[in-house]
Amino acid sequence: DAKTTQPPSMDCAEGRAANLPCNHSTISGNEYVYWYRQIHSQGPQYIIHGLKNNETNEMASLIITEDRKSSTLILPHATLRDTAVYYCILMGAGGTSYGKLTFGQGTILTVHP
Amino acid sequence: DAGITQSPRHKVTETGTPVTLRCHQTENHRYMYWYRQDPGHGLRLIHYSYGVKDTDKGEVSDGYSVSRSKTEDFLLTLESATSSQTSVYFCAIRDQTMNTEAFFGQGTRLTVV
């Protein structure tokens, strides 16, 4: 599976936007970029995903570069409850992938008051 | 929240004893997964299922077996528990439609003494 690279940790002030980068230079044409987060060792929580176009939902925005080799997850107004480990994961859309997720180390985002 | 339940939530067992963890879903999703998470690590895939009685190994399958006799249940068995299997175990489910997210359970904390 293609790999992703994320910074190990980031800080953000409460109320400010948190921009979490992810590099995936070997991404394949049919692979989606998924973002999950894990709070306090709870089960991972889905945030957003995309293929080529930028995506936005009630939680976050996902910006994917035109060459698809990197992406950025944006939490527009971070709160203390957004403190978590954020995982950027590639998942193929083909049938043989079976939707398996390969987790890396993720980025520990700490939101400060 | 997706209907996914793991049981038990906590268990302490002795080395050499068999242990079975249960993942139950009410979503009728085709795909089910078992992951383990150890301190300082992301989640690692143990086994997965792509249908009733259809299962396959993940990256850390040694010492584990699984069974799926009906859509809603996916069982993970440690035939003879070892201390190295002390971990937090997460189950996940996903619809067969591609380009969808996976939902995770709340985890089972297993301690082998």
PDB file of C-alpha atoms in Angstrom:
ATOM      1  CA  ASP A   1       0.000   0.000   0.000  1.00  0.00           C
ATOM      2  CA  ALA A   2       1.089   3.527  -0.662  1.00  0.00           C
ATOM      3  CA  LYS A   3       2.480   5.349   2.339  1.00  0.00           C
ATOM      4  CA  THR A   4       1.698   8.670   3.922  1.00  0.00           C
ATOM      5  CA  THR A   5       3.949  11.013   5.869  1.00  0.00           C
ATOM      6  CA  GLN A   6       2.661  13.281   8.597  1.00  0.00           C
ATOM      7  CA  PRO A   7       4.393  15.495  11.150  1.00  0.00           C
ATOM      8  CA  PRO A   8       4.461  13.769  14.548  1.00  0.00           C
ATOM      9  CA  SER A   9       2.910  16.685  16.413  1.00  0.00           C
ATOM     10  CA  MET A  10       1.358  20.104  15.966  1.00  0.00           C
ATOM     11  CA  ASP A  11      -0.051  22.797  18.201  1.00  0.00           C
ATOM     12  CA  CYS A  12      -2.935  25.130  17.594  1.00  0.00           C
ATOM     13  CA  ALA A  13      -4.608  27.907  19.549  1.00  0.00           C
ATOM     14  CA  GLU A  14      -8.259  27.475  20.377  1.00  0.00           C
ATOM     15  CA  GLY A  15     -10.462  29.246  17.868  1.00  0.00           C
ATOM     16  CA  ARG A  16      -7.824  29.295  15.172  1.00  0.00           C
ATOM     17  CA  ALA A  17      -7.682  27.091  12.115  1.00  0.00           C
ATOM     18  CA  ALA A  18      -5.677  23.900  12.389  1.00  0.00           C
ATOM     19  CA  ASN A  19      -3.976  22.865   9.168  1.00  0.00           C
ATOM     20  CA  LEU A  20      -2.664  19.301   9.199  1.00  0.00           C
ATOM     21  CA  PRO A  21      -0.465  18.301   6.254  1.00  0.00           C
ATOM     22  CA  CYS A  22      -0.018  14.883   4.715  1.00  0.00           C
ATOM     23  CA  ASN A  23       2.382  13.785   2.001  1.00  0.00           C
ATOM     24  CA  HIS A  24       1.489  10.853  -0.233  1.00  0.00           C
ATOM     25  CA  SER A  25       3.825  11.142  -3.190  1.00  0.00           C
ATOM     26  CA  THR A  26       3.276   7.563  -4.395  1.00  0.00           C
ATOM     27  CA  ILE A  27      -0.500   7.688  -4.391  1.00  0.00           C
ATOM     28  CA  SER A  28      -2.177   5.663  -7.114  1.00  0.00           C
ATOM     29  CA  GLY A  29      -4.838   6.982  -9.414  1.00  0.00           C
ATOM     30  CA  ASN A  30      -7.684   5.112  -7.739  1.00  0.00           C
ATOM     31  CA  GLU A  31      -6.678   5.767  -4.138  1.00  0.00           C
ATOM     32  CA  TYR A  32      -8.725   8.019  -1.936  1.00  0.00           C
ATOM     33  CA  VAL A  33      -7.302  10.147   0.857  1.00  0.00           C
ATOM     34  CA  TYR A  34      -9.101   9.484   4.138  1.00  0.00           C
ATOM     35  CA  TRP A  35      -8.731  11.286   7.443  1.00  0.00           C
ATOM     36  CA  TYR A  36      -9.589   9.802  10.806  1.00  0.00           C
ATOM     37  CA  ARG A  37      -8.903  10.951  14.308  1.00  0.00           C
ATOM     38  CA  GLN A  38      -8.608   9.197  17.645  1.00  0.00           C
ATOM     39  CA  ILE A  39      -9.419  10.891  20.899  1.00  0.00           C
ATOM     40  CA  HIS A  40      -8.173   9.511  24.209  1.00  0.00           C
ATOM     41  CA  SER A  41      -7.772   5.951  22.877  1.00  0.00           C
ATOM     42  CA  GLN A  42     -11.386   5.793  21.780  1.00  0.00           C
ATOM     43  CA  GLY A  43     -12.178   4.118  18.485  1.00  0.00           C
ATOM     44  CA  PRO A  44     -11.011   6.135  15.476  1.00  0.00           C
ATOM     45  CA  GLN A  45     -13.571   8.554  14.110  1.00  0.00           C
ATOM     46  CA  TYR A  46     -14.028   9.273  10.426  1.00  0.00           C
ATOM     47  CA  ILE A  47     -13.564  12.910   9.441  1.00  0.00           C
ATOM     48  CA  ILE A  48     -13.519  13.305   5.676  1.00  0.00           C
ATOM     49  CA  HIS A  49     -12.201  11.808   2.456  1.00  0.00           C
ATOM     50  CA  GLY A  50     -11.559  12.821  -1.132  1.00  0.00           C
ATOM     51  CA  LEU A  51     -10.132  11.727  -4.460  1.00  0.00           C
ATOM     52  CA  LYS A  52      -9.216  14.783  -6.474  1.00  0.00           C
ATOM     53  CA  ASN A  53     -11.453  17.665  -5.581  1.00  0.00           C
ATOM     54  CA  ASN A  54     -11.457  19.614  -2.371  1.00  0.00           C
ATOM     55  CA  GLU A  55     -14.088  18.472   0.057  1.00  0.00           C
ATOM     56  CA  THR A  56     -15.884  20.089   2.966  1.00  0.00           C
ATOM     57  CA  ASN A  57     -18.267  18.756   5.571  1.00  0.00           C
ATOM     58  CA  GLU A  58     -19.497  19.862   8.969  1.00  0.00           C
ATOM     59  CA  MET A  59     -16.264  18.812  10.636  1.00  0.00           C
ATOM     60  CA  ALA A  60     -13.477  19.849   8.302  1.00  0.00           C
ATOM     61  CA  SER A  61     -12.191  20.692   4.859  1.00  0.00           C
ATOM     62  CA  LEU A  62      -9.807  18.615   2.779  1.00  0.00           C
ATOM     63  CA  ILE A  63      -7.526  20.270   0.281  1.00  0.00           C
ATOM     64  CA  ILE A  64      -5.789  17.956  -2.215  1.00  0.00           C
ATOM     65  CA  THR A  65      -3.077  19.326  -4.457  1.00  0.00           C
ATOM     66  CA  GLU A  66      -3.554  19.108  -8.187  1.00  0.00           C
ATOM     67  CA  ASP A  67      -0.867  16.433  -8.546  1.00  0.00           C
ATOM     68  CA  ARG A  68      -2.471  14.577  -5.582  1.00  0.00           C
ATOM     69  CA  LYS A  69       0.895  14.102  -3.911  1.00  0.00           C
ATOM     70  CA  SER A  70      -0.137  15.910  -0.764  1.00  0.00           C
ATOM     71  CA  SER A  71      -3.188  17.087   1.100  1.00  0.00           C
ATOM     72  CA  THR A  72      -4.166  19.260   4.038  1.00  0.00           C
ATOM     73  CA  LEU A  73      -6.909  18.717   6.574  1.00  0.00           C
ATOM     74  CA  ILE A  74      -8.327  21.972   7.868  1.00  0.00           C
ATOM     75  CA  LEU A  75     -10.261  22.306  11.104  1.00  0.00           C
ATOM     76  CA  PRO A  76     -11.596  25.844  10.656  1.00  0.00           C
ATOM     77  CA  HIS A  77     -12.103  26.773  14.318  1.00  0.00           C
ATOM     78  CA  ALA A  78     -10.250  24.347  16.546  1.00  0.00           C
ATOM     79  CA  THR A  79     -11.591  23.645  20.022  1.00  0.00           C
ATOM     80  CA  LEU A  80     -10.045  21.849  22.980  1.00  0.00           C
ATOM     81  CA  ARG A  81     -12.114  18.809  22.040  1.00  0.00           C
ATOM     82  CA  ASP A  82     -10.224  18.582  18.751  1.00  0.00           C
ATOM     83  CA  THR A  83      -7.091  17.520  20.616  1.00  0.00           C
ATOM     84  CA  ALA A  84      -6.451  14.054  19.174  1.00  0.00           C
ATOM     85  CA  VAL A  85      -4.252  11.943  16.940  1.00  0.00           C
ATOM     86  CA  TYR A  86      -5.073  12.573  13.298  1.00  0.00           C
ATOM     87  CA  TYR A  87      -4.429   9.886  10.717  1.00  0.00           C
ATOM     88  CA  CYS A  88      -4.110  10.416   6.982  1.00  0.00           C
ATOM     89  CA  ILE A  89      -4.745   7.127   5.168  1.00  0.00           C
ATOM     90  CA  LEU A  90      -4.873   6.056   1.556  1.00  0.00           C
ATOM     91  CA  MET A  91      -7.469   3.531   0.494  1.00  0.00           C
ATOM     92  CA  GLY A  92      -7.926   2.017  -2.899  1.00  0.00           C
ATOM     93  CA  ALA A  93     -11.318   1.908  -4.506  1.00  0.00           C
ATOM     94  CA  GLY A  94     -10.668  -1.419  -6.147  1.00  0.00           C
ATOM     95  CA  GLY A  95     -12.401  -4.575  -5.029  1.00  0.00           C
ATOM     96  CA  THR A  96      -9.261  -6.341  -3.820  1.00  0.00           C
ATOM     97  CA  SER A  97      -8.509  -3.642  -1.269  1.00  0.00           C
ATOM     98  CA  TYR A  98     -11.547  -4.746   0.768  1.00  0.00           C
ATOM     99  CA  GLY A  99     -11.529  -1.322   2.369  1.00  0.00           C
ATOM    100  CA  LYS A 100      -8.568  -2.128   4.571  1.00  0.00           C
ATOM    101  CA  LEU A 101      -7.033   0.832   6.327  1.00  0.00           C
ATOM    102  CA  THR A 102      -3.304   1.035   6.989  1.00  0.00           C
ATOM    103  CA  PHE A 103      -2.619   3.389   9.861  1.00  0.00           C
ATOM    104  CA  GLY A 104       0.650   5.254  10.247  1.00  0.00           C
ATOM    105  CA  GLN A 105       1.764   7.122  13.343  1.00  0.00           C
ATOM    106  CA  GLY A 106      -0.470  10.095  12.692  1.00  0.00           C
ATOM    107  CA  THR A 107      -0.145  13.664  13.944  1.00  0.00           C
ATOM    108  CA  ILE A 108      -0.820  14.503  17.567  1.00  0.00           C
ATOM    109  CA  LEU A 109      -2.737  17.776  17.471  1.00  0.00           C
ATOM    110  CA  THR A 110      -2.829  19.698  20.723  1.00  0.00           C
ATOM    111  CA  VAL A 111      -5.224  22.603  20.925  1.00  0.00           C
ATOM    112  CA  HIS A 112      -4.258  25.174  23.566  1.00  0.00           C
ATOM    113  CA  PRO A 113      -6.621  27.579  25.356  1.00  0.00           C
TER     114      PRO A 113
ATOM    115  CA  ASP B   1     -23.450   6.458  15.674  1.00  0.00           C
ATOM    116  CA  ALA B   2     -23.052   3.252  13.721  1.00  0.00           C
ATOM    117  CA  GLY B   3     -24.411   0.162  15.407  1.00  0.00           C
ATOM    118  CA  ILE B   4     -21.242  -1.615  16.404  1.00  0.00           C
ATOM    119  CA  THR B   5     -20.633  -3.185  19.788  1.00  0.00           C
ATOM    120  CA  GLN B   6     -17.568  -4.887  21.159  1.00  0.00           C
ATOM    121  CA  SER B   7     -17.633  -7.277  24.073  1.00  0.00           C
ATOM    122  CA  PRO B   8     -16.211  -7.519  26.582  1.00  0.00           C
ATOM    123  CA  ARG B   9     -14.904  -3.987  26.987  1.00  0.00           C
ATOM    124  CA  HIS B  10     -12.265  -5.051  29.467  1.00  0.00           C
ATOM    125  CA  LYS B  11     -10.745  -8.434  30.206  1.00  0.00           C
ATOM    126  CA  VAL B  12      -7.888  -9.781  32.236  1.00  0.00           C
ATOM    127  CA  THR B  13      -6.801 -13.311  31.474  1.00  0.00           C
ATOM    128  CA  GLU B  14      -3.936 -15.615  32.263  1.00  0.00           C
ATOM    129  CA  THR B  15      -1.207 -16.686  29.891  1.00  0.00           C
ATOM    130  CA  GLY B  16      -2.121 -19.819  28.001  1.00  0.00           C
ATOM    131  CA  THR B  17      -5.879 -19.480  28.273  1.00  0.00           C
ATOM    132  CA  PRO B  18      -8.151 -19.090  25.244  1.00  0.00           C
ATOM    133  CA  VAL B  19      -9.914 -15.766  24.783  1.00  0.00           C
ATOM    134  CA  THR B  20     -12.663 -14.744  22.390  1.00  0.00           C
ATOM    135  CA  LEU B  21     -13.608 -11.176  21.622  1.00  0.00           C
ATOM    136  CA  ARG B  22     -16.870 -10.388  19.931  1.00  0.00           C
ATOM    137  CA  CYS B  23     -17.796  -7.676  17.471  1.00  0.00           C
ATOM    138  CA  HIS B  24     -21.486  -7.255  16.775  1.00  0.00           C
ATOM    139  CA  GLN B  25     -23.011  -4.928  14.193  1.00  0.00           C
ATOM    140  CA  THR B  26     -26.563  -3.953  13.368  1.00  0.00           C
ATOM    141  CA  GLU B  27     -25.743  -2.187  10.073  1.00  0.00           C
ATOM    142  CA  ASN B  28     -25.666  -5.252   7.808  1.00  0.00           C
ATOM    143  CA  HIS B  29     -22.283  -4.127   6.506  1.00  0.00           C
ATOM    144  CA  ARG B  30     -20.309  -6.591   4.452  1.00  0.00           C
ATOM    145  CA  TYR B  31     -16.801  -5.823   5.668  1.00  0.00           C
ATOM    146  CA  MET B  32     -15.573  -6.287   9.206  1.00  0.00           C
ATOM    147  CA  TYR B  33     -12.077  -5.840  10.636  1.00  0.00           C
ATOM    148  CA  TRP B  34     -10.079  -6.492  13.772  1.00  0.00           C
ATOM    149  CA  TYR B  35      -7.220  -4.145  14.691  1.00  0.00           C
ATOM    150  CA  ARG B  36      -4.923  -3.971  17.668  1.00  0.00           C
ATOM    151  CA  GLN B  37      -3.313  -0.882  19.092  1.00  0.00           C
ATOM    152  CA  ASP B  38      -0.269  -0.816  21.322  1.00  0.00           C
ATOM    153  CA  PRO B  39       1.256   2.189  23.116  1.00  0.00           C
ATOM    154  CA  GLY B  40       2.952   4.529  20.709  1.00  0.00           C
ATOM    155  CA  HIS B  41       1.611   2.736  17.664  1.00  0.00           C
ATOM    156  CA  GLY B  42      -1.151   3.273  15.215  1.00  0.00           C
ATOM    157  CA  LEU B  43      -3.711   0.585  14.631  1.00  0.00           C
ATOM    158  CA  ARG B  44      -2.530  -2.626  12.970  1.00  0.00           C
ATOM    159  CA  LEU B  45      -4.819  -4.971  11.081  1.00  0.00           C
ATOM    160  CA  ILE B  46      -5.124  -8.500  12.479  1.00  0.00           C
ATOM    161  CA  HIS B  47      -7.807 -10.121  10.329  1.00  0.00           C
ATOM    162  CA  TYR B  48     -10.671  -9.001   8.190  1.00  0.00           C
ATOM    163  CA  SER B  49     -13.821 -10.420   6.665  1.00  0.00           C
ATOM    164  CA  TYR B  50     -15.390  -9.637   3.324  1.00  0.00           C
ATOM    165  CA  GLY B  51     -18.486 -11.751   3.834  1.00  0.00           C
ATOM    166  CA  VAL B  52     -19.960 -14.598   5.835  1.00  0.00           C
ATOM    167  CA  LYS B  53     -17.308 -17.288   6.191  1.00  0.00           C
ATOM    168  CA  ASP B  54     -14.910 -15.203   4.071  1.00  0.00           C
ATOM    169  CA  THR B  55     -11.915 -14.030   6.063  1.00  0.00           C
ATOM    170  CA  ASP B  56      -8.277 -13.234   5.461  1.00  0.00           C
ATOM    171  CA  LYS B  57      -5.153 -12.324   7.375  1.00  0.00           C
ATOM    172  CA  GLY B  58      -3.884  -8.867   8.074  1.00  0.00           C
ATOM    173  CA  GLU B  59      -0.366  -7.756   8.925  1.00  0.00           C
ATOM    174  CA  VAL B  60      -0.258  -9.129  12.494  1.00  0.00           C
ATOM    175  CA  SER B  61      -2.331 -12.328  12.337  1.00  0.00           C
ATOM    176  CA  ASP B  62       0.004 -14.765  14.098  1.00  0.00           C
ATOM    177  CA  GLY B  63      -1.617 -16.167  17.245  1.00  0.00           C
ATOM    178  CA  TYR B  64      -5.117 -15.086  16.232  1.00  0.00           C
ATOM    179  CA  SER B  65      -8.005 -16.734  14.455  1.00  0.00           C
ATOM    180  CA  VAL B  66     -11.371 -15.359  13.417  1.00  0.00           C
ATOM    181  CA  SER B  67     -14.771 -16.604  12.474  1.00  0.00           C
ATOM    182  CA  ARG B  68     -17.804 -15.066  10.849  1.00  0.00           C
ATOM    183  CA  SER B  69     -20.763 -17.415  10.729  1.00  0.00           C
ATOM    184  CA  LYS B  70     -23.316 -14.637  10.248  1.00  0.00           C
ATOM    185  CA  THR B  71     -23.234 -11.111   8.918  1.00  0.00           C
ATOM    186  CA  GLU B  72     -23.579  -9.381  12.254  1.00  0.00           C
ATOM    187  CA  ASP B  73     -20.879 -11.132  14.262  1.00  0.00           C
ATOM    188  CA  PHE B  74     -17.117 -11.283  13.834  1.00  0.00           C
ATOM    189  CA  LEU B  75     -15.222 -13.191  16.502  1.00  0.00           C
ATOM    190  CA  LEU B  76     -11.531 -12.866  17.295  1.00  0.00           C
ATOM    191  CA  THR B  77      -9.946 -15.764  19.173  1.00  0.00           C
ATOM    192  CA  LEU B  78      -6.631 -15.967  20.910  1.00  0.00           C
ATOM    193  CA  GLU B  79      -6.132 -19.717  21.144  1.00  0.00           C
ATOM    194  CA  SER B  80      -3.498 -19.466  23.865  1.00  0.00           C
ATOM    195  CA  ALA B  81      -3.057 -15.933  25.107  1.00  0.00           C
ATOM    196  CA  THR B  82       0.443 -14.541  25.581  1.00  0.00           C
ATOM    197  CA  SER B  83       1.625 -11.384  27.284  1.00  0.00           C
ATOM    198  CA  SER B  84       2.531  -9.910  23.893  1.00  0.00           C
ATOM    199  CA  GLN B  85      -1.164  -9.932  23.059  1.00  0.00           C
ATOM    200  CA  THR B  86      -1.927  -7.459  25.802  1.00  0.00           C
ATOM    201  CA  SER B  87      -3.399  -4.643  23.787  1.00  0.00           C
ATOM    202  CA  VAL B  88      -6.473  -2.659  22.922  1.00  0.00           C
ATOM    203  CA  TYR B  89      -8.505  -4.322  20.217  1.00  0.00           C
ATOM    204  CA  PHE B  90     -10.764  -2.415  17.860  1.00  0.00           C
ATOM    205  CA  CYS B  91     -13.381  -3.769  15.542  1.00  0.00           C
ATOM    206  CA  ALA B  92     -14.476  -1.845  12.467  1.00  0.00           C
ATOM    207  CA  ILE B  93     -17.229  -2.247   9.900  1.00  0.00           C
ATOM    208  CA  ARG B  94     -17.696  -0.900   6.424  1.00  0.00           C
ATOM    209  CA  ASP B  95     -20.332  -1.054   3.759  1.00  0.00           C
ATOM    210  CA  GLN B  96     -19.470  -2.883   0.559  1.00  0.00           C
ATOM    211  CA  THR B  97     -19.995   0.246  -1.481  1.00  0.00           C
ATOM    212  CA  MET B  98     -16.630   1.691  -2.351  1.00  0.00           C
ATOM    213  CA  ASN B  99     -15.802   5.209  -1.306  1.00  0.00           C
ATOM    214  CA  THR B 100     -17.420   4.916   2.081  1.00  0.00           C
ATOM    215  CA  GLU B 101     -16.059   5.297   5.572  1.00  0.00           C
ATOM    216  CA  ALA B 102     -15.361   2.655   8.177  1.00  0.00           C
ATOM    217  CA  PHE B 103     -16.923   2.830  11.624  1.00  0.00           C
ATOM    218  CA  PHE B 104     -15.019   1.704  14.673  1.00  0.00           C
ATOM    219  CA  GLY B 105     -16.109   0.197  17.928  1.00  0.00           C
ATOM    220  CA  GLN B 106     -15.057   1.552  21.300  1.00  0.00           C
ATOM    221  CA  GLY B 107     -12.396  -1.060  21.817  1.00  0.00           C
ATOM    222  CA  THR B 108     -11.645  -3.971  24.122  1.00  0.00           C
ATOM    223  CA  ARG B 109      -8.785  -3.617  26.552  1.00  0.00           C
ATOM    224  CA  LEU B 110      -7.198  -7.041  27.025  1.00  0.00           C
ATOM    225  CA  THR B 111      -4.557  -7.731  29.621  1.00  0.00           C
ATOM    226  CA  VAL B 112      -2.735 -11.060  29.651  1.00  0.00           C
ATOM    227  CA  VAL B 113      -0.963 -11.747  32.944  1.00  0.00           C
TER     228      VAL B 113
END
